[in-house]
Coordinates of C-alpha atoms in Angstrom, one line a residue:
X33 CA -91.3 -101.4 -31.4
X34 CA -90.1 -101.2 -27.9
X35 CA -89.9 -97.5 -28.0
X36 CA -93.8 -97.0 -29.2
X37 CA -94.2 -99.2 -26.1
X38 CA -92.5 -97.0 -23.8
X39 CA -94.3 -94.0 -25.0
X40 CA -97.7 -95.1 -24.6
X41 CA -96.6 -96.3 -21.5
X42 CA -95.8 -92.9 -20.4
X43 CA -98.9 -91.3 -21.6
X44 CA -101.1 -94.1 -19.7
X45 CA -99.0 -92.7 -16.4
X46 CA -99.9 -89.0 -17.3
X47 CA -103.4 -89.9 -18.1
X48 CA -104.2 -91.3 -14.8
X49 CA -102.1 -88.7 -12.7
X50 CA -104.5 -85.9 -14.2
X51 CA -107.5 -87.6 -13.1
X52 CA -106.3 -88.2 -9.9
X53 CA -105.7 -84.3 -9.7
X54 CA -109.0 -83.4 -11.0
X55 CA -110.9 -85.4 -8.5
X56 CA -108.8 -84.0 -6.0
X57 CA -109.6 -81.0 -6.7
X58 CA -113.1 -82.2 -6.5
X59 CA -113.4 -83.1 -2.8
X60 CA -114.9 -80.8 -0.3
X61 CA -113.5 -80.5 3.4
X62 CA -115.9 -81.1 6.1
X63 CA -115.0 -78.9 9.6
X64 CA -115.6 -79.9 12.8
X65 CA -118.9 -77.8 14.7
X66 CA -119.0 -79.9 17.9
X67 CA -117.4 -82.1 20.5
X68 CA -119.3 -83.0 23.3
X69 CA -118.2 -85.7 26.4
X70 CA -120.8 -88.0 27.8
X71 CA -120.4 -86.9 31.1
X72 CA -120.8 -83.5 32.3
X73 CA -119.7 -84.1 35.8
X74 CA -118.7 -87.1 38.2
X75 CA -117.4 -87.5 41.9
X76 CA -114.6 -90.0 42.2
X77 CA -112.8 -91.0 45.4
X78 CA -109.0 -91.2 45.8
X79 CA -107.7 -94.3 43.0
X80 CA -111.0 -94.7 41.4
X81 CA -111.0 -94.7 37.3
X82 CA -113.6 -93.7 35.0
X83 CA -113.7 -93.8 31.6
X84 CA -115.1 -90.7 29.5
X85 CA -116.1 -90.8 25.9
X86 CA -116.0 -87.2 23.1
X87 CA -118.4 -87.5 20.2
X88 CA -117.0 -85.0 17.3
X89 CA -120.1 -83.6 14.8
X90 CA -120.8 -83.9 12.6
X91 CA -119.5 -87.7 12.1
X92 CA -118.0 -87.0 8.8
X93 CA -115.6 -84.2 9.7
X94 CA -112.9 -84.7 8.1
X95 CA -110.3 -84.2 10.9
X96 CA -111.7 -85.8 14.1
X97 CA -108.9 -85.9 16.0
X98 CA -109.4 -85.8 19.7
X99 CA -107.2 -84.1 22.9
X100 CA -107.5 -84.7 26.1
X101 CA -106.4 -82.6 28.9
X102 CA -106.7 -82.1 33.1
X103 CA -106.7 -78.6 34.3
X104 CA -104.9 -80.1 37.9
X105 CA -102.9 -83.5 37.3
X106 CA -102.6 -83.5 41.3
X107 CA -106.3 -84.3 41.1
X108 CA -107.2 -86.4 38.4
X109 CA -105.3 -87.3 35.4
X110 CA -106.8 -88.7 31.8
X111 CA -105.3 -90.5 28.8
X112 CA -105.4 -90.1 25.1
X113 CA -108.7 -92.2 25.5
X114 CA -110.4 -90.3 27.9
X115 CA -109.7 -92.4 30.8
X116 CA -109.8 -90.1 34.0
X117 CA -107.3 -91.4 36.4
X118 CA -108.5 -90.0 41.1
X119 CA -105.2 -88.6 42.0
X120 CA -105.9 -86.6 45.0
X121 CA -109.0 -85.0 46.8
X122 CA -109.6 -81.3 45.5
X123 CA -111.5 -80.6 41.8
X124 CA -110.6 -80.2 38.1
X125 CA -111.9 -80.0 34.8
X126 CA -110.9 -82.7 32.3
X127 CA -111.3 -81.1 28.7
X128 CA -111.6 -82.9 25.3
X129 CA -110.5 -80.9 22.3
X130 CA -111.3 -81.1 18.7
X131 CA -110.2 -78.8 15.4
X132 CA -110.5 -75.8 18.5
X133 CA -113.6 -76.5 19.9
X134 CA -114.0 -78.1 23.6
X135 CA -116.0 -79.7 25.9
X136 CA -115.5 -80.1 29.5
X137 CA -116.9 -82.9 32.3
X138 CA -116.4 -81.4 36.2
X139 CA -114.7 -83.6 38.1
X140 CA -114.9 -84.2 41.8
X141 CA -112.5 -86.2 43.7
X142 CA -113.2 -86.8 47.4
X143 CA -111.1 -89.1 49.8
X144 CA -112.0 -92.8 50.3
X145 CA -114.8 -93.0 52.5
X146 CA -115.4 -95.9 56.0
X147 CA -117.2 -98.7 55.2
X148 CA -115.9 -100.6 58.4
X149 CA -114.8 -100.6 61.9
X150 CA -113.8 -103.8 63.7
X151 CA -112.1 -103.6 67.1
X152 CA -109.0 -106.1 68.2
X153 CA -111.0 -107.4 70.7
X154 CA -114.8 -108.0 71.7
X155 CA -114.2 -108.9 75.4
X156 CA -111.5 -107.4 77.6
X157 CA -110.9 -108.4 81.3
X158 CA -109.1 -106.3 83.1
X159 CA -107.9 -106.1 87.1
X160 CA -108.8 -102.8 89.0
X161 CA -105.9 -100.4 88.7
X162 CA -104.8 -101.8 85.6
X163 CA -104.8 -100.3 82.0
X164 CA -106.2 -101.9 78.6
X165 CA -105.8 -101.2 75.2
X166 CA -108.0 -101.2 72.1
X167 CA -107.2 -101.0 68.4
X168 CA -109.4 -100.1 65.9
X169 CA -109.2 -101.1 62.2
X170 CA -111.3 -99.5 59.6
X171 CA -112.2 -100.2 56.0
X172 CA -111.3 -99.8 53.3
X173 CA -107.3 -99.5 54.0
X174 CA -106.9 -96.9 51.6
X175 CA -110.0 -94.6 53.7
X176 CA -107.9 -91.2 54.8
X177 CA -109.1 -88.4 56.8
X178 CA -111.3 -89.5 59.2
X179 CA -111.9 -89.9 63.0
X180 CA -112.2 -92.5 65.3
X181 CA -114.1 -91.5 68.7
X182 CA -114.2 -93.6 71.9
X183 CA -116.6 -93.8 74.4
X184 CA -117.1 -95.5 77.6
X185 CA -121.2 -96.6 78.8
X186 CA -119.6 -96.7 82.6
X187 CA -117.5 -94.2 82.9
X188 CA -117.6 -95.0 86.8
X189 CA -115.8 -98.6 86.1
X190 CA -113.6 -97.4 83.3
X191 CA -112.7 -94.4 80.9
X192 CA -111.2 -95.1 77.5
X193 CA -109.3 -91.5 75.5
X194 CA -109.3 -90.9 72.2
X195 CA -106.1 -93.4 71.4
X196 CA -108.2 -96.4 72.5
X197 CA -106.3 -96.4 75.9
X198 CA -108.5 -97.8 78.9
X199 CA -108.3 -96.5 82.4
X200 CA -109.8 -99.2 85.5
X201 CA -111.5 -97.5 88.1
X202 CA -113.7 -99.8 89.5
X203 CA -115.2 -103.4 89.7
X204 CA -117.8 -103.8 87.1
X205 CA -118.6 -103.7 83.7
X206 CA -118.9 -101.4 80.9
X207 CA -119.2 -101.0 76.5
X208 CA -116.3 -99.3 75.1
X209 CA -117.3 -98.2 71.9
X210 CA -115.6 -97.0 68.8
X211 CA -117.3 -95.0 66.3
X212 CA -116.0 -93.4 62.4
X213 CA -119.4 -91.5 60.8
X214 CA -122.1 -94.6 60.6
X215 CA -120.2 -97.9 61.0
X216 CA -118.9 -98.8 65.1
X217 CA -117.8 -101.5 67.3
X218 CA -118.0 -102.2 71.1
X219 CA -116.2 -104.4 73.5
X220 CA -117.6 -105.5 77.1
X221 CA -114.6 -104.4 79.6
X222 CA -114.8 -106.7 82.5
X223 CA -112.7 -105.1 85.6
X224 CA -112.3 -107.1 88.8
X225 CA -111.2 -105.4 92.0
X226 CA -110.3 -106.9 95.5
X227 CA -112.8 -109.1 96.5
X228 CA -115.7 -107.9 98.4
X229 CA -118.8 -109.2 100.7
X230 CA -121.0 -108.9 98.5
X231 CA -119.6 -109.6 95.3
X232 CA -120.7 -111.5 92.5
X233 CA -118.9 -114.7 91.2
X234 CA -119.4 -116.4 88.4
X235 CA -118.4 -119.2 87.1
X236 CA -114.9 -118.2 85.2
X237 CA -113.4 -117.6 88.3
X238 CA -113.7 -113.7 87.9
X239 CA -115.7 -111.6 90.8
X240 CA -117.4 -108.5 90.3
X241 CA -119.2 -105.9 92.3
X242 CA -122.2 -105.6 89.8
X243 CA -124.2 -108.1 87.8
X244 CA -122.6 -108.8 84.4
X245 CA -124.6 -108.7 81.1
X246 CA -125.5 -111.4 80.1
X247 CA -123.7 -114.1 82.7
X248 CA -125.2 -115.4 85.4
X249 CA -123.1 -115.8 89.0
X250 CA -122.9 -119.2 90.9
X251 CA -122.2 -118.0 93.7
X252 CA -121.9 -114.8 96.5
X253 CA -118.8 -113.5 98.6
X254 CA -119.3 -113.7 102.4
X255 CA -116.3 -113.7 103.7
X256 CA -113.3 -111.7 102.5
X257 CA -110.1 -113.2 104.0
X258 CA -107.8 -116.8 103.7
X259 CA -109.9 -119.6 104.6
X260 CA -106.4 -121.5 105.0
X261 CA -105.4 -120.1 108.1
X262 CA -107.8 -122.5 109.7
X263 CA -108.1 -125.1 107.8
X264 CA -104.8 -127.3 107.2
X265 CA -106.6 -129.9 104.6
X266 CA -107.8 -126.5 102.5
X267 CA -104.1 -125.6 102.8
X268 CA -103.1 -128.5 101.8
X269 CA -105.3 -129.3 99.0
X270 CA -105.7 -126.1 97.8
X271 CA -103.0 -123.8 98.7
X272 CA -104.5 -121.1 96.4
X273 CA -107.7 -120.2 98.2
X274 CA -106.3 -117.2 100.2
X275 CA -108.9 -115.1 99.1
X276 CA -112.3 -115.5 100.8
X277 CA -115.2 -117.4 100.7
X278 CA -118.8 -117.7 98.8
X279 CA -121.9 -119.3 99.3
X280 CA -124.0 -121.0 96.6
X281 CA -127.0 -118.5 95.1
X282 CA -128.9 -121.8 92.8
X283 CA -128.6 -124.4 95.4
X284 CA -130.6 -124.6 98.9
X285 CA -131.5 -128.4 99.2
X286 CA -132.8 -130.0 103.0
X287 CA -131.5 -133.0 104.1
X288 CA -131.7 -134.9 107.5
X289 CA -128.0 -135.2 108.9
X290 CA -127.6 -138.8 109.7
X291 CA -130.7 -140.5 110.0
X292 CA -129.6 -143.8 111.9
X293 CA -126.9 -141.4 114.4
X294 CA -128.6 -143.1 117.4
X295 CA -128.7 -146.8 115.4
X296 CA -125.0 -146.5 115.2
X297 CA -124.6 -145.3 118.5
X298 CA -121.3 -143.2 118.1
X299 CA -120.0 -139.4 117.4
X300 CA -118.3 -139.6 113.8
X301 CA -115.3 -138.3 115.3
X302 CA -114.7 -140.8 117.3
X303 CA -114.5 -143.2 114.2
X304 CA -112.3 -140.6 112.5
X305 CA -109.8 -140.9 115.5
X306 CA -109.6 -144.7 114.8
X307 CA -109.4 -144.6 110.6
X308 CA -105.7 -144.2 109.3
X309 CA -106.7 -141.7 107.5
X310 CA -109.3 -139.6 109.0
X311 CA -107.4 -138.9 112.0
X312 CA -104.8 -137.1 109.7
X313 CA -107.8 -134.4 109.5
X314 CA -108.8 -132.0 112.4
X315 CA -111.4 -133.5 114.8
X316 CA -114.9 -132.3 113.3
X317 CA -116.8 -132.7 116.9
X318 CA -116.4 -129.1 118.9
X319 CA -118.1 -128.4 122.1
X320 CA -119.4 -124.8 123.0
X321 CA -116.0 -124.1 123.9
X322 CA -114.1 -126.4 121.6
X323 CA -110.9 -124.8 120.3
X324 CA -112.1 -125.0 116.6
X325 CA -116.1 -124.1 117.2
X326 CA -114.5 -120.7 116.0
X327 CA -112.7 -121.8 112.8
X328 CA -113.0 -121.8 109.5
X329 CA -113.1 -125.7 109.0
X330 CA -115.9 -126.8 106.6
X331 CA -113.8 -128.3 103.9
X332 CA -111.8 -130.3 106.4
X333 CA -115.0 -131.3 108.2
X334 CA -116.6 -132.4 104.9
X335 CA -113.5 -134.3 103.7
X336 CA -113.8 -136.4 107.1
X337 CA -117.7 -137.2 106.0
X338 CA -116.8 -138.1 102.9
X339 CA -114.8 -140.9 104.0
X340 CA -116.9 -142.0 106.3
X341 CA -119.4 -142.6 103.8
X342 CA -116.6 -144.4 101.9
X343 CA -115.9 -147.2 104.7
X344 CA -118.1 -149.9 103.8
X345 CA -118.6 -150.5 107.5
X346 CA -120.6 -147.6 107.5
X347 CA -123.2 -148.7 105.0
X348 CA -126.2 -148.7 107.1
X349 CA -125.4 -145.5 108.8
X350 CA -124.3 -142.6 106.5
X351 CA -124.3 -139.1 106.9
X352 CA -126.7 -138.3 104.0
X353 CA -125.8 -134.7 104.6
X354 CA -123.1 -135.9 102.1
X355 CA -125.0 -136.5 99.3
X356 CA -126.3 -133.3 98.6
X357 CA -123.0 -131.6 98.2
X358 CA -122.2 -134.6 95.9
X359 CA -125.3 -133.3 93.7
X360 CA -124.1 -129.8 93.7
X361 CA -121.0 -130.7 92.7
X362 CA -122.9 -132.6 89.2
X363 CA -125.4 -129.7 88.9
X364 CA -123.0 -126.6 89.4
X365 CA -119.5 -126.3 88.2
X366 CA -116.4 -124.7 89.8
X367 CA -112.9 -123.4 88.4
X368 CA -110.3 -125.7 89.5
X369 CA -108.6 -122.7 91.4
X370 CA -111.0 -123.5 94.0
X371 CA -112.0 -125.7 96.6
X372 CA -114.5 -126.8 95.1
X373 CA -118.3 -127.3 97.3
X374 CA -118.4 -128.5 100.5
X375 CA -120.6 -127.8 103.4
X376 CA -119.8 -124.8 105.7
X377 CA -119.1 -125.0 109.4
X378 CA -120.6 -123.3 112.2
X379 CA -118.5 -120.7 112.2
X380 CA -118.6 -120.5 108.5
X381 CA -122.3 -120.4 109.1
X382 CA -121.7 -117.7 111.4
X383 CA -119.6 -115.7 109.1
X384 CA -122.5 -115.6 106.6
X385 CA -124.9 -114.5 109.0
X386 CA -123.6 -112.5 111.4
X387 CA -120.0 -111.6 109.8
X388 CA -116.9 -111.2 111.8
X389 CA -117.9 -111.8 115.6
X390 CA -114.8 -111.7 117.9
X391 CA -116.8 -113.9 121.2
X392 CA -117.1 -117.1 121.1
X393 CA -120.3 -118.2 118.5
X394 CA -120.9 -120.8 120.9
X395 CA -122.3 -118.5 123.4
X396 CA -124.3 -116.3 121.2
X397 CA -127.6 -118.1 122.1
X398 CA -127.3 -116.6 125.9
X399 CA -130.0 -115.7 127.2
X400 CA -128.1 -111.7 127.2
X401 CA -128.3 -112.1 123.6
X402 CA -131.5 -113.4 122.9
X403 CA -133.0 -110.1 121.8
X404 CA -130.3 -108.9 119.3
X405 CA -130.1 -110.6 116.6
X406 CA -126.8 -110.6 114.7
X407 CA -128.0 -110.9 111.1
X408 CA -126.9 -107.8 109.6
X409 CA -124.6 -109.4 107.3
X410 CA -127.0 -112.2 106.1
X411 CA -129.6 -108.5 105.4
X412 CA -126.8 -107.3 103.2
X413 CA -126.3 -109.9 101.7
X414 CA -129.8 -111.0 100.6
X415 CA -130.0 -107.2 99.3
X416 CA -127.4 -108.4 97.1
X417 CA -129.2 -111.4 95.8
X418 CA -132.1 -110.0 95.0
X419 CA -130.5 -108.6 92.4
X420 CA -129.9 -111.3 90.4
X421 CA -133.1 -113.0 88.9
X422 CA -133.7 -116.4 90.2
X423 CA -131.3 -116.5 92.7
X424 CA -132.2 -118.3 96.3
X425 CA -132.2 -115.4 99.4
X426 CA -131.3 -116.9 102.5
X427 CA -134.7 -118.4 104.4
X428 CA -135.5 -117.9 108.0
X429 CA -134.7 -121.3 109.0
X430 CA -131.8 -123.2 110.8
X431 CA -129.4 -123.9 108.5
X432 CA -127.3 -127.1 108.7
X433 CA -123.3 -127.0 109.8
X434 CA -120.6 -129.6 109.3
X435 CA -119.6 -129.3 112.8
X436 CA -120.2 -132.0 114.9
X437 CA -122.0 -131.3 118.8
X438 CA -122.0 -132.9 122.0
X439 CA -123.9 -135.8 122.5
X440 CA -126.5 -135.5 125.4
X441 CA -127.3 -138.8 127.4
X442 CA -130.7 -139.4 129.2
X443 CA -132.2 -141.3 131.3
X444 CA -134.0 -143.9 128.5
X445 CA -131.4 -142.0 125.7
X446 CA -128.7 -140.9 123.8
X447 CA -129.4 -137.7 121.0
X448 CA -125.9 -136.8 118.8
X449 CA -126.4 -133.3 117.9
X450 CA -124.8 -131.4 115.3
X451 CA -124.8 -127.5 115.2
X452 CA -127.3 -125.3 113.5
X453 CA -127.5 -121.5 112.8
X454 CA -131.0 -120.0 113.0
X455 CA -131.0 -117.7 110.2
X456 CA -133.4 -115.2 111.7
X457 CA -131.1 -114.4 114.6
X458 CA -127.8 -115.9 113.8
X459 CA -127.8 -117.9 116.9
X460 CA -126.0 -121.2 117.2
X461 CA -128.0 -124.1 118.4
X462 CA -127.3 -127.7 118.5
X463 CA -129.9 -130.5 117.9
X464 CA -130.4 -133.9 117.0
X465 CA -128.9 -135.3 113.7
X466 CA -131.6 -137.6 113.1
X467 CA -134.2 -134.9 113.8
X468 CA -136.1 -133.4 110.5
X469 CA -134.2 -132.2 107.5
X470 CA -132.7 -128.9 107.6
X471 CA -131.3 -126.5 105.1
X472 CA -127.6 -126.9 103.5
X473 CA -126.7 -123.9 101.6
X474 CA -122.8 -125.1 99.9
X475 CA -119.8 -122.6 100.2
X476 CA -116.5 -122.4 99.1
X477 CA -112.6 -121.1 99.1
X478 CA -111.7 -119.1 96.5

């Protein structure tokens, strides 16, 4: 029994093996006629990717296997999915191959382009004869091959070269400006020399010799020298202002002196000699040939005012001169590496008007000088404001100092003067505090 069992057993087996060999035998082999990518060329940049697909035809082929190959690796490289792979800027072909047939997608591979340009810095102040830096950074950080070029709008205030290195040559301003193919940056460079008349200040403490873009100046150099010499309290206070002097271009307010000077009956410096503290301050009345008529002395002078106005026992009498360089103070900031406003002395006055004049200014109104004016520093200067929109130019009126004049006694009176410059000839005149309001134009030590 078992053995019948094992024999048709074994012809079952042999039964099914020669069917399996006649259908085999059957079955017809179907070639591959095509292979075509879906790309025929693309432009890649350095590390980019980009994926490539091969049909085979017909779909049915029987072997559809597919290779994939780069003529140059050091361009582009692609996987056993098609997968192109930016290596390096240059071209290649990337080929996918089937049963001996091919088909081939151009490849292009260019270096990462800039898409940005930002500079370290957007302002840069710098001091004449001094040299400034600039770094540009560009975008993306893989970008390669490209070129950064500088350019200066002013090449008169400074030069920059093609490393970004800036070269001062004069006071001013000027738009360095870094450029790669379409994308740039600028930075306003700011270079202050030596003061000068004439120079602009504004209000960061910085001085130039040209209006600055978009700032506006408070104020305009007059005097070039140190105020300090003079002026002991300005030493004192403010040992730093060794540089010069500048007058106020937004403020020009009038303002009687001391209305009640005849009510109260005295010259303020003969209160000053009698306060404790006052008298620690240089006496602010000069005659014609008083030994500080010809000095710097406005800050000192105002400071003695001040506390004048301060003593309660002069309540009914101020000097209400004061009060407008109070206002300035509110309306118009200073740094704090000045002296802040005060009101300028006749010889400041003088300074502003007819710059540096080596006589005494007390005898400029002689009748020898009468016919020569002595303005041509107050000319250059309101040359100078003019240039800036909005700014006050000096009027041709007498302008009020902080130095106090003689008193003159009459027969039926008394008048306490205090000395004036009229600004059309730069003469120095003396006249009557309580008299109509003049102009005060605020200065200060810088």
């Amino acid at each position: 029994m078992k053995r019948k069992t094992i024999v048709r057993l074994l012809i079952a087996v042999f039964s099914v093996s020669l069917m399996l060999q006649a259908c085999s035998e059957g079955q017809e082999t179907v070639d591959v006629t095509d292979v075509v990518i879906n790309i025929k060329s693309v432009a890649m940049v350095k590390g980019e990717t980009v994926q490539l697909r091969a049909v085979v035809k017909p779909s049915n082929a029987t072997d559809p296997m597919i290779e994939w190959e780069s003529v140059d690796e050091d361009v582009a490289t692609v996987d056993n999915t098609g997968l192109v792979q930016a290596v390096g800027a240059g071209k290649t072909i990337i080929i996918a191959r089937s049963s001996g047939l091919a088909s081939e997608c151009d490849v292009a591979v260019g270096d990462v382009p800039v898409d940005g340009l930002t500079l370290d810095k957007d302002v840069l102040e710098l001091n004449l004869g001094e040299t400034g830096a600039l770094t540009a950074t560009v975008t993306p950080e893989m970008a390669e091959n490209y070129t950064v070029s500088w350019s200066s709008s002013n090449s008169k205030v400074a030069t920059v070269d093609q490393n970004g290195m800036i070269m001062t040559l004069a006071s001013g301003e000027t738009v360095v400006k870094a450029e790669c193919g379409e994308v740039l940056d600028s930075c306003y460079v700011y270079v202050m020399g030596e003061p000068q008349i004439g120079d602009y200040y504004y209000p960061d403490g910085r001085w130039y010799s040209t209006p600055i873009t978009g700032q506006t100046p408070v104020a305009i150099i007059f005097y070039v020298g140190d105020p300090t010499e003079d002026d002991i309290a300005l030493r004192n206070d403010h040992p730093e202002c060794t540089n010069g002097l500048a007058v106020a271009l937004f403020s020009e307010k009038s303002s009687v002196w001391q209305s009640k000077a005849a009510v109260y009956g005295k010259l303020i410096s003969d209160w000053a000699k009698e306060d404790p503290e006052a008298s620690q301050y240089i006496d602010v009345h000069q005659s014609k040939v008083g030994e500080h008529l010809n000095s710097i002395m406005g800050y000192n002078n105002t400071k003695v005012y001040e506390l004048f106005n301060a003593d309660p026992a002069n309540a009914e009498w101020p000097v209400e001169a004061v009060s407008v360089i109070e206002e300035v103070r509110e309306e118009i900031h200073l740094p704090e590496n000045t002296s802040g406003w005060y009101i300028p002395s006749a010889k400041e006055l003088s300074l502003m008007c007819s710059g540096e004049y080596d006589d005494n200014i007390g005898s400029m109104n002689e009748s020898s000088l009468l016919s020569t004016p002595m303005i041509d520093n107050l000319s250059f200067l309101n040359s100078r404001i003019f240039q800036i929109p909005g700014a006050f130019l000096f009027s041709p009126d007498y302008y009020l100092s902080s130095t106090e004049a003689d008193k003159v006694i009459q027969m039926y009176s008394t008048t306490y003067n205090q000395w004036h410059i009229k600004m059309t000839t730069g003469y120095v005149f003396n006249q009557a505090k309580t008299g109509s309001s003049q102009v005060i134009r605020p200065i200060f030590a810088f």
